[in-house]
Tab-separated table of C-alpha atoms in Angstrom:
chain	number	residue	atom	x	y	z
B	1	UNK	CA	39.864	-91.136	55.964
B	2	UNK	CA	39.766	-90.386	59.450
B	3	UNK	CA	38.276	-87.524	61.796
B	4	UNK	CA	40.094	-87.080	65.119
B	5	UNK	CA	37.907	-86.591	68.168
B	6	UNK	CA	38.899	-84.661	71.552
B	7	UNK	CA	40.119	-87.526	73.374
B	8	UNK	CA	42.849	-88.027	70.264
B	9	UNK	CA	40.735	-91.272	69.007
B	10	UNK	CA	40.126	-91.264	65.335
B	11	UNK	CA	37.608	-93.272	63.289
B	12	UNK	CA	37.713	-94.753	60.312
B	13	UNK	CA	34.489	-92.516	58.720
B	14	UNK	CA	34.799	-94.408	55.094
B	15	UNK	CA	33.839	-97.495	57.581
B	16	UNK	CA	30.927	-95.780	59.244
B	17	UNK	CA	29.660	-94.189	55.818
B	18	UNK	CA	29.572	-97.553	54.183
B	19	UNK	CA	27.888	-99.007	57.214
B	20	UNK	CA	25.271	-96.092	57.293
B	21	UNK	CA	24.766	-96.443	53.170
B	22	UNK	CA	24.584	-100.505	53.554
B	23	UNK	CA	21.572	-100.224	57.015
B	24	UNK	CA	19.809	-97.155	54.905
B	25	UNK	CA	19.021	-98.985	51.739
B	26	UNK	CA	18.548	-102.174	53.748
B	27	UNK	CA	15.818	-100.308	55.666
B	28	UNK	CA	14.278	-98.979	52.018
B	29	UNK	CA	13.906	-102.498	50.875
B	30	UNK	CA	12.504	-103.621	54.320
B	31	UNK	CA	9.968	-101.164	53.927
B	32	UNK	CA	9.598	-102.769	50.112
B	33	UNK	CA	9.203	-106.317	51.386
B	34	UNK	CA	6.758	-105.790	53.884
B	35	UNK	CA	4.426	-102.746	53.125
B	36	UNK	CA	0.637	-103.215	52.815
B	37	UNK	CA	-1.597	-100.779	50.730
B	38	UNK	CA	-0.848	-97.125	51.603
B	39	UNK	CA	1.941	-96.298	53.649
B	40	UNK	CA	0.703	-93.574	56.237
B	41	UNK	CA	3.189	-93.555	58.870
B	42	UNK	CA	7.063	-94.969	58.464
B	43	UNK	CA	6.842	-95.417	62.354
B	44	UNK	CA	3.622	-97.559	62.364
B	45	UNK	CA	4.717	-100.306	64.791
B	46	UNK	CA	2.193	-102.678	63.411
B	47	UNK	CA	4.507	-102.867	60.428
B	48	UNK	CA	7.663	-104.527	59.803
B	49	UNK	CA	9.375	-101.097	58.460
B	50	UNK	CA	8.386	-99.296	61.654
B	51	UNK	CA	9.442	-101.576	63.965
B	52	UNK	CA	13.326	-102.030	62.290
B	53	UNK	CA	13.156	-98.145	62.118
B	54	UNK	CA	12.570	-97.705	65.787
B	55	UNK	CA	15.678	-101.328	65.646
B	56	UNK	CA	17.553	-98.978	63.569
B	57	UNK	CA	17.228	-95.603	66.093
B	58	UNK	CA	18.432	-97.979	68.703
B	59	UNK	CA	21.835	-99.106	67.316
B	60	UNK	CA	22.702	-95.417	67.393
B	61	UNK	CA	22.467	-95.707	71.054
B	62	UNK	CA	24.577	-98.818	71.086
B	63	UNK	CA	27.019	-97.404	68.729
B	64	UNK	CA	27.561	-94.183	71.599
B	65	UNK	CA	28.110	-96.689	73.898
B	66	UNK	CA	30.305	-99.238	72.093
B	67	UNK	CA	32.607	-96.045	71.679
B	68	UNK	CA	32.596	-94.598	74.662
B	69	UNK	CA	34.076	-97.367	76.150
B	70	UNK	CA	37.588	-97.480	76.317
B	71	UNK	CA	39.239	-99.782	73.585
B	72	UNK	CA	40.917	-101.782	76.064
B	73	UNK	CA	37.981	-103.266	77.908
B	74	UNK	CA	37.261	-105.165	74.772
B	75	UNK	CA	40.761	-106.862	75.118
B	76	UNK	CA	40.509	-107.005	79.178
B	77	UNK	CA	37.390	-108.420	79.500
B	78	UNK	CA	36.976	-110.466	75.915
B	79	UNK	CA	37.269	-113.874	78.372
B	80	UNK	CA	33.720	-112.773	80.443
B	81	UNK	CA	32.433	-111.284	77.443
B	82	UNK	CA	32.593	-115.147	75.393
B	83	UNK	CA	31.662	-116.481	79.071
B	84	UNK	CA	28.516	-114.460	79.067
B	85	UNK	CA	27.181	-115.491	75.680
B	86	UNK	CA	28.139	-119.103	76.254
B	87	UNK	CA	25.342	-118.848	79.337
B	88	UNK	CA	22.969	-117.063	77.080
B	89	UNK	CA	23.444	-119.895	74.470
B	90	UNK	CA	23.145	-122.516	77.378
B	91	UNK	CA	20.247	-120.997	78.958
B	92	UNK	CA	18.022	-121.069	75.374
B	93	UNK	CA	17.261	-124.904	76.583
B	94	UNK	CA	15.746	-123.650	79.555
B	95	UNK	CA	13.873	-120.497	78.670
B	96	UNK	CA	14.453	-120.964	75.399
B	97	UNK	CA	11.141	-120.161	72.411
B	98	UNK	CA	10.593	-122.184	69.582
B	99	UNK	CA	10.370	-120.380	66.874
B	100	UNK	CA	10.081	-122.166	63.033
B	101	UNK	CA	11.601	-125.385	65.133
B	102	UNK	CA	14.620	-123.986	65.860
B	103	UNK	CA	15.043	-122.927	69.733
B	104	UNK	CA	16.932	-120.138	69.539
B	105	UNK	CA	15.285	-116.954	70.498
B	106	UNK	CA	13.964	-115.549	74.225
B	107	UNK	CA	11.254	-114.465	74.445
B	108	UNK	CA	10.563	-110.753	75.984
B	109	UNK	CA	6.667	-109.688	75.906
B	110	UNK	CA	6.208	-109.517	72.191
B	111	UNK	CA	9.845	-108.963	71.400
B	112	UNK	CA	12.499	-111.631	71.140
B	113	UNK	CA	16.121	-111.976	71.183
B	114	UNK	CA	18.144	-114.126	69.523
B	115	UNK	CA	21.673	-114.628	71.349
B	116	UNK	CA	23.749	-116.282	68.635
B	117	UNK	CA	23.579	-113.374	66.797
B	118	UNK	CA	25.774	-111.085	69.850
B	119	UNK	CA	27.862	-114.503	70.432
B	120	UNK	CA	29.576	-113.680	66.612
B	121	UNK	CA	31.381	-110.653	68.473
B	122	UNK	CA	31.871	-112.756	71.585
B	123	UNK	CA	33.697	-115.375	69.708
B	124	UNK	CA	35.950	-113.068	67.857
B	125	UNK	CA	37.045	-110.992	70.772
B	126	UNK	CA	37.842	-114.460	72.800
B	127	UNK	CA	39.484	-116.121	69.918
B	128	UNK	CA	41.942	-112.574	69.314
B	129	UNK	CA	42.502	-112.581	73.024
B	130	UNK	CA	43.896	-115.982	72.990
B	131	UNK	CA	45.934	-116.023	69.324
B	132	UNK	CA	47.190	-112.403	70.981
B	133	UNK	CA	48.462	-114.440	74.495
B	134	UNK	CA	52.232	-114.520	74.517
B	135	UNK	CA	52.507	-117.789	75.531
B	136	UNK	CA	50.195	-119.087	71.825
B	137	UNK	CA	52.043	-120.454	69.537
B	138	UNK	CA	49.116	-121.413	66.349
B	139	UNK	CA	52.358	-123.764	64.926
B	140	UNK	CA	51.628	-125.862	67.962
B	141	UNK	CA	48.606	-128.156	67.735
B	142	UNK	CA	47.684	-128.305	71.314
B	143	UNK	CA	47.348	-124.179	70.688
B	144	UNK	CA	45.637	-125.066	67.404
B	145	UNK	CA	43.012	-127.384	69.686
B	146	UNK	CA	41.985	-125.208	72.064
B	147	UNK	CA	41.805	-122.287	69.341
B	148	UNK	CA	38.971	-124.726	67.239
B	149	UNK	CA	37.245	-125.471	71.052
B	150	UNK	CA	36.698	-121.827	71.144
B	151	UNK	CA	34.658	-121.640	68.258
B	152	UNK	CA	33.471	-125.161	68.552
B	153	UNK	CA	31.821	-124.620	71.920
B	154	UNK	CA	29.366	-122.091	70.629
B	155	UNK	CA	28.556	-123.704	67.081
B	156	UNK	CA	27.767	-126.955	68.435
B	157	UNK	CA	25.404	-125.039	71.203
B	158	UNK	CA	23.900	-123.474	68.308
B	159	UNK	CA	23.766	-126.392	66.215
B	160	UNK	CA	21.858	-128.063	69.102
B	161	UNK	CA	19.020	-125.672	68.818
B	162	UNK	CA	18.625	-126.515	65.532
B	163	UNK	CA	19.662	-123.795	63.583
B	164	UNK	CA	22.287	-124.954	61.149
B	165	UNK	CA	22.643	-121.678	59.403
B	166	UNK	CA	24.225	-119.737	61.828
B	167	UNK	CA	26.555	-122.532	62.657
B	168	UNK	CA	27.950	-122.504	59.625
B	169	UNK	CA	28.759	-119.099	60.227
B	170	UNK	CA	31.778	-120.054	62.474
B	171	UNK	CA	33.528	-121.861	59.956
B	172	UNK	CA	34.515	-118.343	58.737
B	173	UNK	CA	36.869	-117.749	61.891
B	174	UNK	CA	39.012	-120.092	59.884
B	175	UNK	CA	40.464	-117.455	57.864
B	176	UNK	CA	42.171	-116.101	60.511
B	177	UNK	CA	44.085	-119.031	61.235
B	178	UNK	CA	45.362	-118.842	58.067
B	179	UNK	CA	46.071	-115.137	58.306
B	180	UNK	CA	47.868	-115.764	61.620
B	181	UNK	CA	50.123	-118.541	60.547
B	182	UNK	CA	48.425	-121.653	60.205
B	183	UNK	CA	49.897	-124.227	57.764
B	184	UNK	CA	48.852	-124.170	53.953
B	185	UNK	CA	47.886	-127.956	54.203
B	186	UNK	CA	44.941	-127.202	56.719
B	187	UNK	CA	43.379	-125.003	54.115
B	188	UNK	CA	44.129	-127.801	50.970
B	189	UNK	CA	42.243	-130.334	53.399
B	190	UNK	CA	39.891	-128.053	54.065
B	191	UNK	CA	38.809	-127.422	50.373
B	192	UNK	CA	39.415	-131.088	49.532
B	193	UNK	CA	36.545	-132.692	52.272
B	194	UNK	CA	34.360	-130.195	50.366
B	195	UNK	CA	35.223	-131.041	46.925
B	196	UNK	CA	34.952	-134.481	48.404
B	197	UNK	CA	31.779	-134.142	49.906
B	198	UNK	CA	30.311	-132.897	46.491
B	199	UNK	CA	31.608	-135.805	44.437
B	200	UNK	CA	30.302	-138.161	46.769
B	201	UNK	CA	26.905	-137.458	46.598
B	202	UNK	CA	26.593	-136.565	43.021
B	203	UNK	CA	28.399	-139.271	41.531
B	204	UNK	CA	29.490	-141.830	44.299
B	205	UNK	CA	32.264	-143.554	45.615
B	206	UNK	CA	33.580	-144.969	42.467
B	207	UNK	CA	33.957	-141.759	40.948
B	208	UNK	CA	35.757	-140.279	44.101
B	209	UNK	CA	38.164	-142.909	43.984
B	210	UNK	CA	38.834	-142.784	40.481
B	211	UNK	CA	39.729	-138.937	41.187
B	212	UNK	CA	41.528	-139.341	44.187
B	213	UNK	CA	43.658	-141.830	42.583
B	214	UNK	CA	44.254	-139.683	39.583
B	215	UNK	CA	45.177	-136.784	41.711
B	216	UNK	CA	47.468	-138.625	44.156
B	217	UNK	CA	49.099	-140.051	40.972
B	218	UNK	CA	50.144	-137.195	39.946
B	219	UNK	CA	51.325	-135.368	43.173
B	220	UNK	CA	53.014	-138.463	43.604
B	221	UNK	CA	55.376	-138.409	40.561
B	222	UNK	CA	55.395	-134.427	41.102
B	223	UNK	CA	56.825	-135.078	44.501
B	224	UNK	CA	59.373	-137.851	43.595
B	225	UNK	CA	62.229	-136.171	44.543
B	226	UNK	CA	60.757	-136.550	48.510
B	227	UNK	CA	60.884	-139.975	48.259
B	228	UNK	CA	57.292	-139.548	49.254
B	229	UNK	CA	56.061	-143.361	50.114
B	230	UNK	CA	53.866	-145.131	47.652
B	231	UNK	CA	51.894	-146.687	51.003
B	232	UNK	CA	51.345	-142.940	51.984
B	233	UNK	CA	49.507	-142.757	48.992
B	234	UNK	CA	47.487	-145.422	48.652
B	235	UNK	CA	46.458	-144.890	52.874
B	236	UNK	CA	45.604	-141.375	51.412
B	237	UNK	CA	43.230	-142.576	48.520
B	238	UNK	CA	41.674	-145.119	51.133
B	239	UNK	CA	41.037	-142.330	53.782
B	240	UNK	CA	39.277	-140.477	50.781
B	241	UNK	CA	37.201	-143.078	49.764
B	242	UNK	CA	36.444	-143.847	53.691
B	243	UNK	CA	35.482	-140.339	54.020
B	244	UNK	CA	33.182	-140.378	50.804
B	245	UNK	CA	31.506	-143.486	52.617
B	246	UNK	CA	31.089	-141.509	55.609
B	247	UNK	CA	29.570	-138.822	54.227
B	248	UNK	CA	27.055	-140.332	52.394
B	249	UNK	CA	25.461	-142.214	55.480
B	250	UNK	CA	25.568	-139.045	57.425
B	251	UNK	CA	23.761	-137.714	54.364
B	252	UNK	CA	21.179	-140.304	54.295
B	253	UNK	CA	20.653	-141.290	58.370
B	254	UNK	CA	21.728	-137.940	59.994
B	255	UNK	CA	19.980	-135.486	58.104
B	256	UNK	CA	16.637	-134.314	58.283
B	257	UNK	CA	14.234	-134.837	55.415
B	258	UNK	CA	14.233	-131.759	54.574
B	259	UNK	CA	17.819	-131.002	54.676
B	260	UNK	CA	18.709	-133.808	52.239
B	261	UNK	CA	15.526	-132.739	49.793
B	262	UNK	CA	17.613	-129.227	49.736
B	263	UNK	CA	21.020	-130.850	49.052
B	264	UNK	CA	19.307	-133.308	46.610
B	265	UNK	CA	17.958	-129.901	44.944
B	266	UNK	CA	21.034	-128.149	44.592
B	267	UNK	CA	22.783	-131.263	43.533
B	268	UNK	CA	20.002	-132.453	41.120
B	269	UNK	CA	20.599	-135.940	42.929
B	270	UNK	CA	16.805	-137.106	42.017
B	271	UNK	CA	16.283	-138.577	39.049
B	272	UNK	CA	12.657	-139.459	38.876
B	273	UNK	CA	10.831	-136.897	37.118
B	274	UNK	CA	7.849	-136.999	39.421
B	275	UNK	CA	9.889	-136.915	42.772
B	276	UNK	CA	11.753	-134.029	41.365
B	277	UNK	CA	8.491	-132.066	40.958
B	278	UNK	CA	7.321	-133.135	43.908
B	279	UNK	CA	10.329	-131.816	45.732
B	280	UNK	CA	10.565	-128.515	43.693
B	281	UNK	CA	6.886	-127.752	44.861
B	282	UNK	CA	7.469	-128.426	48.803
B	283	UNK	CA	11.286	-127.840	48.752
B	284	UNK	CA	12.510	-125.322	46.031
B	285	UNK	CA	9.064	-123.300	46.313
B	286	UNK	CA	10.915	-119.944	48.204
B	287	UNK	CA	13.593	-120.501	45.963
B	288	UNK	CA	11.756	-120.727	42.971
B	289	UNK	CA	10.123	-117.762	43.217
B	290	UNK	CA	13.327	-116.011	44.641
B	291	UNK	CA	14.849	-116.356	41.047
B	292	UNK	CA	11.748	-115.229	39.098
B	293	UNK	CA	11.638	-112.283	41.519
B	294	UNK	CA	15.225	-111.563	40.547
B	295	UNK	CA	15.086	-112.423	36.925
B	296	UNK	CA	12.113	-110.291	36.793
B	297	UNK	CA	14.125	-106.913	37.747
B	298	UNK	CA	16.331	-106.939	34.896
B	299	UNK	CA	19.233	-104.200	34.321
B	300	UNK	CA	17.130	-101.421	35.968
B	301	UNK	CA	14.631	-103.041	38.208
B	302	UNK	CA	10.864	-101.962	37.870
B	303	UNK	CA	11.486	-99.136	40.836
B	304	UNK	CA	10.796	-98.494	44.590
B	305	UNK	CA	7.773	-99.852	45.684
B	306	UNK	CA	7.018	-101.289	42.120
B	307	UNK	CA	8.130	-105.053	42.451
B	308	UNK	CA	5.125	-106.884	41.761
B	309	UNK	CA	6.074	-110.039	42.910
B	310	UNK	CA	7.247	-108.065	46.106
B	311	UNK	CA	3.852	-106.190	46.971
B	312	UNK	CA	2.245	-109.217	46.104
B	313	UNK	CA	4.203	-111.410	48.697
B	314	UNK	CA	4.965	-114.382	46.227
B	315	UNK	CA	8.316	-114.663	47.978
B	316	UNK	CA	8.469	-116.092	51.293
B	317	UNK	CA	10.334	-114.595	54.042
B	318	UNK	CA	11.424	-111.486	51.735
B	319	UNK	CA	12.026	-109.537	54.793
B	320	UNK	CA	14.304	-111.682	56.257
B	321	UNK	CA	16.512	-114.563	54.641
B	322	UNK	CA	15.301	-113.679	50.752
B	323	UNK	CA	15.411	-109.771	51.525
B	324	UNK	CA	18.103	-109.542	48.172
B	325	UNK	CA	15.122	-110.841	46.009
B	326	UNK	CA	13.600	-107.307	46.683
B	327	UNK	CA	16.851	-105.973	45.708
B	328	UNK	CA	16.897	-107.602	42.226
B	329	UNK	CA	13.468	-106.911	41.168
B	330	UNK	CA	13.088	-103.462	42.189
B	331	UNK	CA	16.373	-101.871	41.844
B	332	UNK	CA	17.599	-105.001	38.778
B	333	UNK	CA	21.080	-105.801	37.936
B	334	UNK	CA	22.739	-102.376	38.732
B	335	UNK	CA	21.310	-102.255	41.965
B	336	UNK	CA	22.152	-105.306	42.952
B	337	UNK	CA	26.226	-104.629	41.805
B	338	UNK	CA	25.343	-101.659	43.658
B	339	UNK	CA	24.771	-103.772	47.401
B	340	UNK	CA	27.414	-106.532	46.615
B	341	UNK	CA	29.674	-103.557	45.771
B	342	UNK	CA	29.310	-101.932	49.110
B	343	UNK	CA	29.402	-105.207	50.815
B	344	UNK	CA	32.796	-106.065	49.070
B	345	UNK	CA	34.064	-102.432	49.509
B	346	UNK	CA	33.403	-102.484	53.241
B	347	UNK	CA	34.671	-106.408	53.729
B	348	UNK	CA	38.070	-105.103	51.946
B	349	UNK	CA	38.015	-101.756	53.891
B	350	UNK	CA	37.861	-104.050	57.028
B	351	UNK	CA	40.890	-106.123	56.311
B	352	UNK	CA	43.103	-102.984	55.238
B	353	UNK	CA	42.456	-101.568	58.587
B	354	UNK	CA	43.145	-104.614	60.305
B	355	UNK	CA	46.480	-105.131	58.468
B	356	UNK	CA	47.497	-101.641	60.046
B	357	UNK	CA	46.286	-102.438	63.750
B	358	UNK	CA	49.705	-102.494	65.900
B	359	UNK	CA	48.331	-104.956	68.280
B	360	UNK	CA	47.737	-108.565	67.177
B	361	UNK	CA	44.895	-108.252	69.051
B	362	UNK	CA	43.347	-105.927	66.955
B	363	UNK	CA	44.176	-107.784	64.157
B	364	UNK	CA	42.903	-110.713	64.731
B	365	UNK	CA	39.410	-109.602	65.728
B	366	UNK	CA	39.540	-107.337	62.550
B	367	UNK	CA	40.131	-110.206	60.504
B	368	UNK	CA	37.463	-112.413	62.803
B	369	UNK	CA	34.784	-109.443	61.534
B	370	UNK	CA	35.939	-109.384	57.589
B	371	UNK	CA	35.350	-113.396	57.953
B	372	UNK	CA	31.740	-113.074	59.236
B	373	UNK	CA	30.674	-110.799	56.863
B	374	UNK	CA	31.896	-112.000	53.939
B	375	UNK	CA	30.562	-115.577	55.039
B	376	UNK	CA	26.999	-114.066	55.575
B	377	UNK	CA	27.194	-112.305	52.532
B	378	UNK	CA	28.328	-114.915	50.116
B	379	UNK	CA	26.051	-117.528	51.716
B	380	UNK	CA	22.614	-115.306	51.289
B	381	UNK	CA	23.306	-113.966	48.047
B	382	UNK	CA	24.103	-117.509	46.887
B	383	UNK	CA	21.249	-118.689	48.330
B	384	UNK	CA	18.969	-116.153	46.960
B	385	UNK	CA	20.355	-117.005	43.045
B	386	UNK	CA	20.208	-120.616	43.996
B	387	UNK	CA	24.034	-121.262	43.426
B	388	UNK	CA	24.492	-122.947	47.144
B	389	UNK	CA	21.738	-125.145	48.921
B	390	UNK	CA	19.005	-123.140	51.087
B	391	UNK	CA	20.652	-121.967	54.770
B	392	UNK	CA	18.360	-120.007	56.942
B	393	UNK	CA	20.804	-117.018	57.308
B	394	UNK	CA	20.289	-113.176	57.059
B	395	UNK	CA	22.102	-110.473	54.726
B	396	UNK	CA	23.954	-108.333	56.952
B	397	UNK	CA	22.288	-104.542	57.881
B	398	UNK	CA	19.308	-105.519	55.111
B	399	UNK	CA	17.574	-108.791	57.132
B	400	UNK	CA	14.691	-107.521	59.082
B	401	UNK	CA	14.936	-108.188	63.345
B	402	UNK	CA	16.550	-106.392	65.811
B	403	UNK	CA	18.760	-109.071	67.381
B	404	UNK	CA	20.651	-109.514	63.589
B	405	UNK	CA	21.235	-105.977	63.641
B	406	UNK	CA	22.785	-104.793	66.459
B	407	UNK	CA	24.761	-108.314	66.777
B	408	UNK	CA	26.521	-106.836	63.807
B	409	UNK	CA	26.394	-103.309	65.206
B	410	UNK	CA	28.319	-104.364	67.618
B	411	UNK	CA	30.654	-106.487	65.692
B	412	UNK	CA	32.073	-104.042	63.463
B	413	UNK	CA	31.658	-100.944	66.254
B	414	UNK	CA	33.954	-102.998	68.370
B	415	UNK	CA	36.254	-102.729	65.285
B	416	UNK	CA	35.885	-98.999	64.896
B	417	UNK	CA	37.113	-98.620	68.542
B	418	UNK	CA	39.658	-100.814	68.211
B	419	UNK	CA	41.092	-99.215	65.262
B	420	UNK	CA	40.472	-95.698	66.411
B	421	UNK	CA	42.960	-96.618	68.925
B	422	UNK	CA	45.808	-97.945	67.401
B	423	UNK	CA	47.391	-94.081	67.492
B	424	UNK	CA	48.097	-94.378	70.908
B	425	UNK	CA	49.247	-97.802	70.646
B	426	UNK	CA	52.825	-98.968	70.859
């Protein structure tokens, strides 16, 4: 469904209707989360709700200008654009404000801004400028290298500042190496270090051998016709159980206490009754009552403004990272199918159009968008129902804060632009 404009441009409106739908109700459940007593004023800037409402009236001023840019200065000028947000990473060390340990916001008056949320759009406009260059080939691994060091650079600046959540995010840019070519066997090692990972914490490096051999067995008689060597094998299955090893001393020396009490959680690694409590209490205590919150909505929810484990603040940073517990107790199980269907329907909306785009440019930075959303999405919601470990990361258009916001404004509006484009492309 598109409407052309006077200039011959025409946007995707099912796009902008979804995102309008998706920031609407994630503003109703803001106001949910963090309303006290009787509201008098939805613009009451000493509340949460009024100050994303004023965040919210200010993306439509970004949006104007996001489109009334021309499409290619997104392309031209991608290269300054990732160069810019590398320096605003960089400079967080410097001017940087601590906020819940992690060093990752700046500080403005009583506002701040929080850079790696813009450097999402950064990274995907350098990374489709590059796969786009002529002279790329993603079958070559020096192109492969310096494809990972653009997305490398800014995780591992973010990682630095101690936020591990929104590192993880840039794992998602992944899938588009896939999309764009990359070999199947990146993506079966990819899934197999996890796998690994898993095993070898939960049931150690005997039982990840065991596995690997089993598996390697069979590939191996599978694959006889290859003549594939029997030391290949066996150098695999010792590189597996050498990686198991690995991972369980970064597990135990690199990570923070707290870190490895949420792993140990999710993994149910303790065994000692008492520790277990112990570390549900300090540990599991936002995702504890997360779930009850949830549970507590049931197919219908109790209504707007009625969740009383939402008025009564049980749940701990409900407008921000645990913002879908509102979700589930007021508006239950239907309104929950509800969000993740609008989340799916826009993530699937986003990849259609980016399968059209004539440009590989396009593409690429279409597919770079579906990635982060669908990482952001699948990663709160999961941590919210408690099926992955707690990651301090926010739920697209329904996470309270300005800086979240607008960084995916601007990611998808970028998009739009793009797309609305591709008519007078070639």
């Amino acid at each position: 469904m598109y409407r052309e404009n006077h200039r011959g441009f025409r946007f995707d409106w099912i796009t902008i209707v979804l995102f309008l739908l998706l920031v609407g109700f994630g503003w109703l459940n803001i106001l949910s989360a963090s309303h006290e007593g009787e509201i008098t004023s939805y613009f009451d800037m000493s509340q949460l709700y009024g100050k994303h409402l004023v965040f919210i009236g200010l993306t439509f001023v970004l949006i104007v200008l996001i489109l009334s840019l021309e499409a290619k200065f997104y392309e031209r000028f991608a290269s300054i654009i990732y160069i810019a947000a590398m320096l605003a990473l960089v400079g967080l060390f410097i001017f940087g404000k601590d906020v819940n340990g992690a060093r990752s916001w700046y500080g403005i008056g009583s506002m701040t801004i929080q850079p790696s949320e813009f450097a999402k759009s950064a990274t995907a406009l350098a990374l489709a400028k590059y796969m786009s260059d002529l002279q790329t080939n993603m079958n070559s691994l020096k192109d492969q290298l310096r494809a990972v060091a653009i997305i490398m650079v800014p995780a591992i600046l973010i990682l630095l500042q101690n936020d591990a959540g929104s590192t993880l995010v840039y794992t998602s840019f992944f899938f588009v190496f896939y999309r764009e070519g990359l070999q199947q066997v990146y993506l079966i090692i990819g899934l197999s270090t996890i796998v690994l990972a898993v095993l070898a914490l939960k049931f150690g490096l005997i039982a990840v051998a065991i596995v690997a051999a089993i598996v390697l067995i069979i590939v191996y008689f599978f694959r006889r016709k290859k003549r594939n060597s029997i030391i290949q094998s066996i150098v695999l299955l010792l590189v597996c159980i050498a990686f198991s090893a690995g991972v369980k001393l970064f597990y135990k020396h690199v990570l923070q206490p707290h870190q490895q009490n949420r792993i140990s959680l999710w993994l149910r690694l303790e065994k000692d009754p008492v520790l277990l409590e112990k570390m549900k209490k300090e540990e599991a205590y936002n995702l504890i009552q997360s779930e009850q919150a949830i549970s507590s909505g049931g197919l219908f929810g109790k209504g707007f403004l009625q969740g009383t484990r939402t008025t009564g603040k049980f749940v701990p940073e409900q407008e921000t990272d645990y913002i879908f517990s509102t979700v589930g107790e007021e508006w239950g199980f239907l309104g929950s199918t509800l969000v993740v269907i609008l989340f799916m329907a826009l993530i699937i909306r986003i990849l259609y159009l980016a399968e059209s785009q004539k440009s590989q440019f396009s593409r690429v930075y279409g597919y770079g968008v579906a990635s982060v959303f669908f990482i952001h999405f699948t990663i709160n919601t999961g941590m919210v129902m408690g099926l992955i470990p707690t990651v301090g990361i926010p739920l697209p258009f329904f996470s309270y804060g300005g800086s979240g916001l607008w960084g995916f404004t601007i990611l998808l509006f970028i998009f739009i632009k793009l797309d609305s484009n591709k008519i007078n492309e070639w």
